[in-house]
PDB file of C-alpha atoms in Angstrom:
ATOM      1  CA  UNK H 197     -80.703 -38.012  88.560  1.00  0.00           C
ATOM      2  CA  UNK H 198     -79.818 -36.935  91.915  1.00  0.00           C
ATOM      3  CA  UNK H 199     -81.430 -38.604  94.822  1.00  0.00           C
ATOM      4  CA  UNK H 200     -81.616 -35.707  97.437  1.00  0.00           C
ATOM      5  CA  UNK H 201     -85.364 -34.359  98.032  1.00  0.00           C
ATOM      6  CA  UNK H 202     -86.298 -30.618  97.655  1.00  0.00           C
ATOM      7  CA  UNK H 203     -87.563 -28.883 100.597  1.00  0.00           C
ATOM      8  CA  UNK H 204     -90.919 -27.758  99.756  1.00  0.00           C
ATOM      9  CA  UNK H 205     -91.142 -24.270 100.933  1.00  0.00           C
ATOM     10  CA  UNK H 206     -94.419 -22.672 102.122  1.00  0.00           C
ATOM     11  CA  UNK H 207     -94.189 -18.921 102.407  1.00  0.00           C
ATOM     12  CA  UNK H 208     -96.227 -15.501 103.182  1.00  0.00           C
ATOM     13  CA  UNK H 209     -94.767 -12.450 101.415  1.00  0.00           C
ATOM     14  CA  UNK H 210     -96.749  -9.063 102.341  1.00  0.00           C
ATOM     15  CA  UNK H 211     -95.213  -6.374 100.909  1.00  0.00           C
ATOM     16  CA  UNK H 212     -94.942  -2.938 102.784  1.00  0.00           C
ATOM     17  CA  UNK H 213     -96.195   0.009 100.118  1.00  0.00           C
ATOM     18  CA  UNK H 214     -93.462   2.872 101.945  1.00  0.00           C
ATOM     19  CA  UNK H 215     -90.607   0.796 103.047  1.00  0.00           C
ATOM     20  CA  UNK H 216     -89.761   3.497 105.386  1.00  0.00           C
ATOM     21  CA  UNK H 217     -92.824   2.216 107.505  1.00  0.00           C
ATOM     22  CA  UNK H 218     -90.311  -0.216 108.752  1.00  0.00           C
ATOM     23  CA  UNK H 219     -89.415   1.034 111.577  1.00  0.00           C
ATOM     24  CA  UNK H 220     -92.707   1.750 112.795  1.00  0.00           C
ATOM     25  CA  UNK H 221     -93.120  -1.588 112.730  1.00  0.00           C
ATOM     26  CA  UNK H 222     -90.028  -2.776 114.602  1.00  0.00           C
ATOM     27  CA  UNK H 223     -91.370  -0.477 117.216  1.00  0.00           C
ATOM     28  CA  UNK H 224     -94.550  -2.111 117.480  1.00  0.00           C
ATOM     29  CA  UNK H 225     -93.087  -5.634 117.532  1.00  0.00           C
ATOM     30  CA  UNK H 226     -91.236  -7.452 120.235  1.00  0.00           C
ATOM     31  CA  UNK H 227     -87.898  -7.268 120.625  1.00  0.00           C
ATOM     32  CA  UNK H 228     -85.846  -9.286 117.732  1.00  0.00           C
ATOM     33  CA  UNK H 229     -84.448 -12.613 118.122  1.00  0.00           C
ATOM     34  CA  UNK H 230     -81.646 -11.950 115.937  1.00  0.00           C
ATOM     35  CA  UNK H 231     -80.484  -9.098 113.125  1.00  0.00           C
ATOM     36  CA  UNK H 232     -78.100  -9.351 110.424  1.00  0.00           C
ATOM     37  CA  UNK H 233     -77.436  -8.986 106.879  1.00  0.00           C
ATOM     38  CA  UNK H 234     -77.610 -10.855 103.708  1.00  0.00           C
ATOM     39  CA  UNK H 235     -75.515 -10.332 101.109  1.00  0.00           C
ATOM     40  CA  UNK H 236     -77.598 -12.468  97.953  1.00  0.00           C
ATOM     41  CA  UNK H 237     -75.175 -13.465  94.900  1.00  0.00           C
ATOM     42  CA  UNK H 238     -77.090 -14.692  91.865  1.00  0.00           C
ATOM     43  CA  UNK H 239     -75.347 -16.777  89.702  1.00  0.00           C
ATOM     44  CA  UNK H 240     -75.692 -17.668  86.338  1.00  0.00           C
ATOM     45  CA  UNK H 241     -73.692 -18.191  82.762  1.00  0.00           C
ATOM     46  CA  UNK H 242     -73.436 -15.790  79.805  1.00  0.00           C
ATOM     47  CA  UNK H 243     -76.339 -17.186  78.505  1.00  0.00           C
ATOM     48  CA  UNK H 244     -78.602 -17.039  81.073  1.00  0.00           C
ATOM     49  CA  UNK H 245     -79.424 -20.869  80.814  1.00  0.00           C
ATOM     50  CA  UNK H 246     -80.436 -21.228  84.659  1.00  0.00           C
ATOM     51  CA  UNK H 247     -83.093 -18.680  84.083  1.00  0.00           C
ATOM     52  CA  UNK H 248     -84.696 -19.679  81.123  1.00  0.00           C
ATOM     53  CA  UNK H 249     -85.146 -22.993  82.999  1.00  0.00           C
ATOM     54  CA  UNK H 250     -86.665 -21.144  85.967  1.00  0.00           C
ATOM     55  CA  UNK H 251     -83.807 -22.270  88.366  1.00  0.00           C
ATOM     56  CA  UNK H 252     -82.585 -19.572  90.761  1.00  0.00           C
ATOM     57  CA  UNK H 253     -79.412 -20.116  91.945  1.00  0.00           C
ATOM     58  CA  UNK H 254     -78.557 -17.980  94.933  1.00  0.00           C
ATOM     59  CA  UNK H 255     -74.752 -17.552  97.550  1.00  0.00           C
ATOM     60  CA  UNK H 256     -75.807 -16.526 100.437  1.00  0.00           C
ATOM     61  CA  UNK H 257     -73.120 -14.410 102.565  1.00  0.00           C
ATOM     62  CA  UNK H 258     -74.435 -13.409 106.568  1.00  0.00           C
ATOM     63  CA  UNK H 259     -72.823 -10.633 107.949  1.00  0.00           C
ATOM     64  CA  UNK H 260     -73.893  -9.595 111.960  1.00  0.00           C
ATOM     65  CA  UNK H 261     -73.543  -6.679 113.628  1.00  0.00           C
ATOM     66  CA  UNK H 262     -70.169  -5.670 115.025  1.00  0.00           C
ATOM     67  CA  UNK H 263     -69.952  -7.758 118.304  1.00  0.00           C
ATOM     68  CA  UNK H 264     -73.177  -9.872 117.893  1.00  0.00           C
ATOM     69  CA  UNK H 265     -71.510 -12.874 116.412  1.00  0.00           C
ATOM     70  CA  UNK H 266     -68.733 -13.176 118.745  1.00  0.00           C
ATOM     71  CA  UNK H 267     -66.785 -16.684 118.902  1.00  0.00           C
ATOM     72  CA  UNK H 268     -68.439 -17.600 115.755  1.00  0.00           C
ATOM     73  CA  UNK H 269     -65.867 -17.357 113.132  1.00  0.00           C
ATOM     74  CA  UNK H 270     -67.120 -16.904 109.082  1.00  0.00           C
ATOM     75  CA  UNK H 271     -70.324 -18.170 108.617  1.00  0.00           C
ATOM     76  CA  UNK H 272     -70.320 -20.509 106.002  1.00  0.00           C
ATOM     77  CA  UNK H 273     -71.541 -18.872 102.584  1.00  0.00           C
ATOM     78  CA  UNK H 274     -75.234 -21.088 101.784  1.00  0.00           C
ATOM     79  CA  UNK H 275     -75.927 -22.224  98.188  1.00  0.00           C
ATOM     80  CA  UNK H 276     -79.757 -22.470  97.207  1.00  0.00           C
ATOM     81  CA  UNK H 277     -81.010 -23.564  94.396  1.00  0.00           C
ATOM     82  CA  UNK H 278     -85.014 -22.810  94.316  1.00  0.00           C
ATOM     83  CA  UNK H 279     -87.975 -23.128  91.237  1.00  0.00           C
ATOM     84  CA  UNK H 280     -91.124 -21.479  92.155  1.00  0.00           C
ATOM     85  CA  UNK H 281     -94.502 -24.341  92.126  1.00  0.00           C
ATOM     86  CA  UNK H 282     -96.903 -21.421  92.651  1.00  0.00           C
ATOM     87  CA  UNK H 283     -98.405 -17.993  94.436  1.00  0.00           C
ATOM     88  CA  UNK H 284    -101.585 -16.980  95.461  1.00  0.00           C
ATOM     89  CA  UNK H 285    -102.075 -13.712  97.093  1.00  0.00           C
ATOM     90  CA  UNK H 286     -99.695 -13.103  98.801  1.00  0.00           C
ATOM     91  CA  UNK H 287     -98.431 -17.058 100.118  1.00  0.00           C
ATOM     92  CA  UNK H 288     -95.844 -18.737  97.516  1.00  0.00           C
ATOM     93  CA  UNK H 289     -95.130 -22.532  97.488  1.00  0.00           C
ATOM     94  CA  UNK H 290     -91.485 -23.076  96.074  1.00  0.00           C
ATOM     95  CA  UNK H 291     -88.600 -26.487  95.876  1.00  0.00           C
ATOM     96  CA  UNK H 292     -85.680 -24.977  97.065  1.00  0.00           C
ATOM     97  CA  UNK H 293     -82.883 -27.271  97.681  1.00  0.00           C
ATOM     98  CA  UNK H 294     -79.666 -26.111  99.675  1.00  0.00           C
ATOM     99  CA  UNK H 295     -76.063 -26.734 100.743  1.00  0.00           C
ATOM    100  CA  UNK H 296     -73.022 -24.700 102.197  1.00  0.00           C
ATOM    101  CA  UNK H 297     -69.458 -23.799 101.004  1.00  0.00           C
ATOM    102  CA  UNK H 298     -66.405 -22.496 103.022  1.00  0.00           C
ATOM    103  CA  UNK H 299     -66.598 -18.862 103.525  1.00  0.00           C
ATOM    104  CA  UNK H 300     -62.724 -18.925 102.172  1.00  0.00           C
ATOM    105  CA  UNK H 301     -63.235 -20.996  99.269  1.00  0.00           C
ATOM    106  CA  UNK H 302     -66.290 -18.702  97.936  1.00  0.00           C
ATOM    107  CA  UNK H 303     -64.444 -15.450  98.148  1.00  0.00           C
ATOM    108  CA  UNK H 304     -61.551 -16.940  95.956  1.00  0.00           C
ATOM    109  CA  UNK H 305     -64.294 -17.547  93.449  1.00  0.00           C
ATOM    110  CA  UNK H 306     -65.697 -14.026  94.094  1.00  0.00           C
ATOM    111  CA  UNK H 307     -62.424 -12.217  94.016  1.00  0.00           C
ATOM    112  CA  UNK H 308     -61.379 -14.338  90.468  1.00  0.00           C
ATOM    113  CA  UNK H 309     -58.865 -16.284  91.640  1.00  0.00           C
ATOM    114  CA  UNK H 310     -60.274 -19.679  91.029  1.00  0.00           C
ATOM    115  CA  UNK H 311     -63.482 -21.344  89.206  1.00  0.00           C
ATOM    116  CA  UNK H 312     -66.466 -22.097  91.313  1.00  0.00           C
ATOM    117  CA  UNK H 313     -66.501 -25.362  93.103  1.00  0.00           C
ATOM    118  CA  UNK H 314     -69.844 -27.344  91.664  1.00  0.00           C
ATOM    119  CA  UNK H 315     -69.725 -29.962  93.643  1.00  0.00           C
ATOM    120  CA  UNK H 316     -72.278 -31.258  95.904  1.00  0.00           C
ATOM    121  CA  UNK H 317     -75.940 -32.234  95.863  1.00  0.00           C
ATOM    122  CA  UNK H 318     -77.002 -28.879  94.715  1.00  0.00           C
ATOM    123  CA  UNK H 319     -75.182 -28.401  91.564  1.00  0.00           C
ATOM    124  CA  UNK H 320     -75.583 -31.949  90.437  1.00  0.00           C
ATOM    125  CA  UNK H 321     -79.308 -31.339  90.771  1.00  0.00           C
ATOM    126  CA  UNK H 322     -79.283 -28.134  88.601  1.00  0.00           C
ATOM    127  CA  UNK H 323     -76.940 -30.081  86.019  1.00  0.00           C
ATOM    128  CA  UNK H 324     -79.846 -32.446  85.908  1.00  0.00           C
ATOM    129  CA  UNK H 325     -82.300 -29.699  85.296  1.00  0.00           C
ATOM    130  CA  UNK H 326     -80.179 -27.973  82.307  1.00  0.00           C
ATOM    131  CA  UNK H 327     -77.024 -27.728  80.734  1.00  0.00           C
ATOM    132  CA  UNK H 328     -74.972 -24.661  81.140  1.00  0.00           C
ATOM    133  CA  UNK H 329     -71.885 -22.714  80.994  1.00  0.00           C
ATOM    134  CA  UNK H 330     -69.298 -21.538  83.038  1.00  0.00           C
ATOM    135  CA  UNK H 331     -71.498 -19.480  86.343  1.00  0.00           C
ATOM    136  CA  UNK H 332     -70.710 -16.354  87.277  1.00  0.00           C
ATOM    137  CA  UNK H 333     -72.186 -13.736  89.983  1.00  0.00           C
ATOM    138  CA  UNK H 334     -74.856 -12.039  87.371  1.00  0.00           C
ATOM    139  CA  UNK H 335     -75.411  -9.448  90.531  1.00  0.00           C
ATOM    140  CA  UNK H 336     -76.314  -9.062  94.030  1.00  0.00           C
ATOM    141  CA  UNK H 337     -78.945  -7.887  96.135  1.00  0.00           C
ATOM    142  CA  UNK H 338     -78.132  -6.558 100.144  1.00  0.00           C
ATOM    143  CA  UNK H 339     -81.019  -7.329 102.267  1.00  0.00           C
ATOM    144  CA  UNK H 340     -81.179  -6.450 106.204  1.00  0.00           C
ATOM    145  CA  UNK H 341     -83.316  -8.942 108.263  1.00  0.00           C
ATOM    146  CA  UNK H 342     -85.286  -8.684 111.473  1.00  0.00           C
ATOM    147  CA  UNK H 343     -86.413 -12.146 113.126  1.00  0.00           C
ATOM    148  CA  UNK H 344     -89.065 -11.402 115.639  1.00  0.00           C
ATOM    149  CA  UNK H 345     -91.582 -14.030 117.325  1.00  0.00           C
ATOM    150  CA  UNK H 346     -95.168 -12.890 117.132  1.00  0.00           C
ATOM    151  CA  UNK H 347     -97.514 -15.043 118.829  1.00  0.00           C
ATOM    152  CA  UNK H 348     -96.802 -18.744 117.401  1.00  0.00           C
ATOM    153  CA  UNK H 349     -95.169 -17.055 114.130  1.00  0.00           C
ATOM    154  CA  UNK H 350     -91.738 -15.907 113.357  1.00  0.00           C
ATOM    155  CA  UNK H 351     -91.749 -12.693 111.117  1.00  0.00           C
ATOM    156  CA  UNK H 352     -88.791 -11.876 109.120  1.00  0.00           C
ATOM    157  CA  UNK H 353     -88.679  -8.249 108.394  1.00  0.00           C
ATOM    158  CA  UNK H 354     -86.900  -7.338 105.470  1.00  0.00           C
ATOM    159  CA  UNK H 355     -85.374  -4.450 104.090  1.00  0.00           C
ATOM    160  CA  UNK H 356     -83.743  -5.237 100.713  1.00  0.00           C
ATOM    161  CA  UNK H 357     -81.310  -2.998  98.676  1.00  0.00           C
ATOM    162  CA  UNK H 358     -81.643  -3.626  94.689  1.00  0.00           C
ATOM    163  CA  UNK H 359     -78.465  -3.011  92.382  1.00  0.00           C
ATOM    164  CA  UNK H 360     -80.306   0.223  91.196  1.00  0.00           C
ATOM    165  CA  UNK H 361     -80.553   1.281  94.623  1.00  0.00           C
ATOM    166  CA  UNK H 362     -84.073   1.314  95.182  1.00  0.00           C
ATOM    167  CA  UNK H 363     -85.554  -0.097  98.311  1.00  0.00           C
ATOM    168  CA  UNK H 364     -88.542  -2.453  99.156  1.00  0.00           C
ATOM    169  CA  UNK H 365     -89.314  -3.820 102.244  1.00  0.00           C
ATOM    170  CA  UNK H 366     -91.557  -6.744 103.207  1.00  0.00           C
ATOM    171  CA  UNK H 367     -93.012  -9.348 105.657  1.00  0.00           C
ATOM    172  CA  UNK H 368     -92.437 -13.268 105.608  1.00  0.00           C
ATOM    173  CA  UNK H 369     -93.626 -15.997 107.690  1.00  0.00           C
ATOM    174  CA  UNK H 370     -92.458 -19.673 106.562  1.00  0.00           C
ATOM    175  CA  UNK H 371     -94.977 -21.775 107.978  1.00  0.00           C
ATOM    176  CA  UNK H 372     -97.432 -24.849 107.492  1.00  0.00           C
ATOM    177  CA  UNK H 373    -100.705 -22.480 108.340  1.00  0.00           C
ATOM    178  CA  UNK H 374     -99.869 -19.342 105.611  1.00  0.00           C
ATOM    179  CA  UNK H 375    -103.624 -18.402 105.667  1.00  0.00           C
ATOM    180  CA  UNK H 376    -103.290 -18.108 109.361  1.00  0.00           C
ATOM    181  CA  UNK H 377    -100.346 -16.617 109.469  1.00  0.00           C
ATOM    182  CA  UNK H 378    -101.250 -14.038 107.017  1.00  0.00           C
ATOM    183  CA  UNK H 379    -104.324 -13.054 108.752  1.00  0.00           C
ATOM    184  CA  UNK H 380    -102.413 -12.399 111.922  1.00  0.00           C
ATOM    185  CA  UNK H 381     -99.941 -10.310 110.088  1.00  0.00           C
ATOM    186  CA  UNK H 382    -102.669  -8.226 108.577  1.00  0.00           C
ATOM    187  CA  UNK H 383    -104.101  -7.830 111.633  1.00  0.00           C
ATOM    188  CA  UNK H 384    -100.835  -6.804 113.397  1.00  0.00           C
ATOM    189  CA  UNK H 385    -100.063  -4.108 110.487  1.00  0.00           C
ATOM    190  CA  UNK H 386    -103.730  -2.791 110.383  1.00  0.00           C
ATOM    191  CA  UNK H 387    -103.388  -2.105 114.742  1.00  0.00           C
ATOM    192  CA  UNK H 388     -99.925  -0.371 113.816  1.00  0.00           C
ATOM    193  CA  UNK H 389    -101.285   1.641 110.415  1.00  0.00           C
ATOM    194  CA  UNK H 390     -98.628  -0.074 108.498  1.00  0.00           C
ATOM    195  CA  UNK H 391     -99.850   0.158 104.985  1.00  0.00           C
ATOM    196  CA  UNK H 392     -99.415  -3.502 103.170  1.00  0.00           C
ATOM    197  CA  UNK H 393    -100.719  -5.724 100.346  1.00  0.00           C
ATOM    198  CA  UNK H 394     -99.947  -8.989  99.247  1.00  0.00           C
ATOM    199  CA  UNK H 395     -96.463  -9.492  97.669  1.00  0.00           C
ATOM    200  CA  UNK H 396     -96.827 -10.339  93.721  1.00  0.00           C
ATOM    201  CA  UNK H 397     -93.089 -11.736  92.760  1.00  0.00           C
ATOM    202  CA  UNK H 398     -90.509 -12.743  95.046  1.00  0.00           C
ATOM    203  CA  UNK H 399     -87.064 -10.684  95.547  1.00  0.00           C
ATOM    204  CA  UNK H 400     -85.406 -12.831  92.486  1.00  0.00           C
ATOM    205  CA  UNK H 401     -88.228 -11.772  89.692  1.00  0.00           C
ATOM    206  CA  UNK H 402     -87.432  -8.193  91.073  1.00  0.00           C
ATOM    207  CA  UNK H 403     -83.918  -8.082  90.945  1.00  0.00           C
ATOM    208  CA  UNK H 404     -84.123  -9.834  86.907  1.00  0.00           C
ATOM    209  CA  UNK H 405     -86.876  -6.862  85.723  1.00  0.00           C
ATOM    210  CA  UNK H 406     -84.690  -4.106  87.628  1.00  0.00           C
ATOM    211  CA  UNK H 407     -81.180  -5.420  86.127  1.00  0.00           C
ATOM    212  CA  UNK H 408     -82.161  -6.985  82.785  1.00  0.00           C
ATOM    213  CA  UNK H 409     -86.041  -5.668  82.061  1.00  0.00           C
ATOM    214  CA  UNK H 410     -87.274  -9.496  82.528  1.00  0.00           C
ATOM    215  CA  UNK H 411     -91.006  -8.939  83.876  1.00  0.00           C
ATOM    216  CA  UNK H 412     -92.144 -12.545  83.272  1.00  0.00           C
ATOM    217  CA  UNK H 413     -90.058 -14.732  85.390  1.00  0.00           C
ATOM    218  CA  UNK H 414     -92.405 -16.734  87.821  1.00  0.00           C
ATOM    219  CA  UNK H 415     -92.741 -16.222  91.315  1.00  0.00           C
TER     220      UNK H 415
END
């Protein structure tokens, strides 16, 4: 078994019910700290093996806007592998376990030209979790983040594209106080008439019911 420790992700996920209410939000928020755009492979084998054992296994892509990201080259493409522990109205508790891969040598294994790289901490720990087959990108969501500081919280605002083209848009907070956290953020959206509830799955369970009808995957 692999030696490196998950991360142990604590998370609040309040989901907006019109995701066009967005931008009234943004509006009533302070300025961002940063904007860009995630582009979220999942990856998998024919045989789903990774999700029957509850592992998601995610390459991340950042893109920024034109001339935000000046000087910084290609951002290295991030490899997560996370299992959901538990969620509770609205504040999930996940292991999530990451690592990073050159930009290059991921879009050689994107465009088909070679076979993934598995090596690293990451990988070995999946192979530890289950056996499974050759991966390949099973699909994609597109989400567009907002980080803005709100009091001692940092919100990311999120406005994710699904491969059927629908749209949700949520809330999250990463922090050690979620109860506080979520209060404030309920507050914040109840001054601003921002209709929200609690989010019930996260943006992986979503994107396996909209692409292959799975509507029990946890978290």
């Amino acid at each position: 078994m692999t030696g490196n420790p998950a991360n142990t992700e604590i998370e609040v996920k309040l989901a907006l019910k019109d995701w066009r209410q967005i931008e009234r939000l943004l509006h009533a928020l302070p300025p961002h700290e940063a904007q860009f755009t995630q582009h979220n492979n999942y990856l998998d084998d024919t045989a789903r093996s990774l999700r029957e054992a509850r592992i998601m296994l995610r390459a991340r892509e950042i893109q920024f806007p034109v001339g935000a990201a000046k000087g910084l080259g290609k951002p290295p493409v991030t490899i997560t592998a996370k299992r959901h522990k538990s969620s509770d109205n609205g504040i999930f508790i996940s292991e999530e376990r990451e690592q990073v891969m050159h930009y290059d040598d991921w879009r050689e294994f994107e465009y088909g030209r070679t076979g993934l790289d598995t090596s690293g901490f990451v990988f070995r720990w999946v192979e530890d979790q289950v056996k499974f087959g050759k991966l390949k990108i099973i699909g994609k969501t597109i989400n567009h983040r907002w980080k803005i500081r709100s009091d001692i919280y940092v919100l990311e605002i999120d406005k994710t594209v699904f491969p059927d083209d629908s749209i949700e848009a949520e809330i999250e907070c990463e922090t050690l106080w979620p109860d506080l956290a979520k209060k404030h953020i309920e507050a914040l959206c109840t001054a601003n008439k921002v209709d929200i509830g609690p989010q019930r799955r996260g943006k992986f369970a979503r994107f396996l019911e909209k692409t292959e009808g799975i509507s029990n995957y946890p978290g």
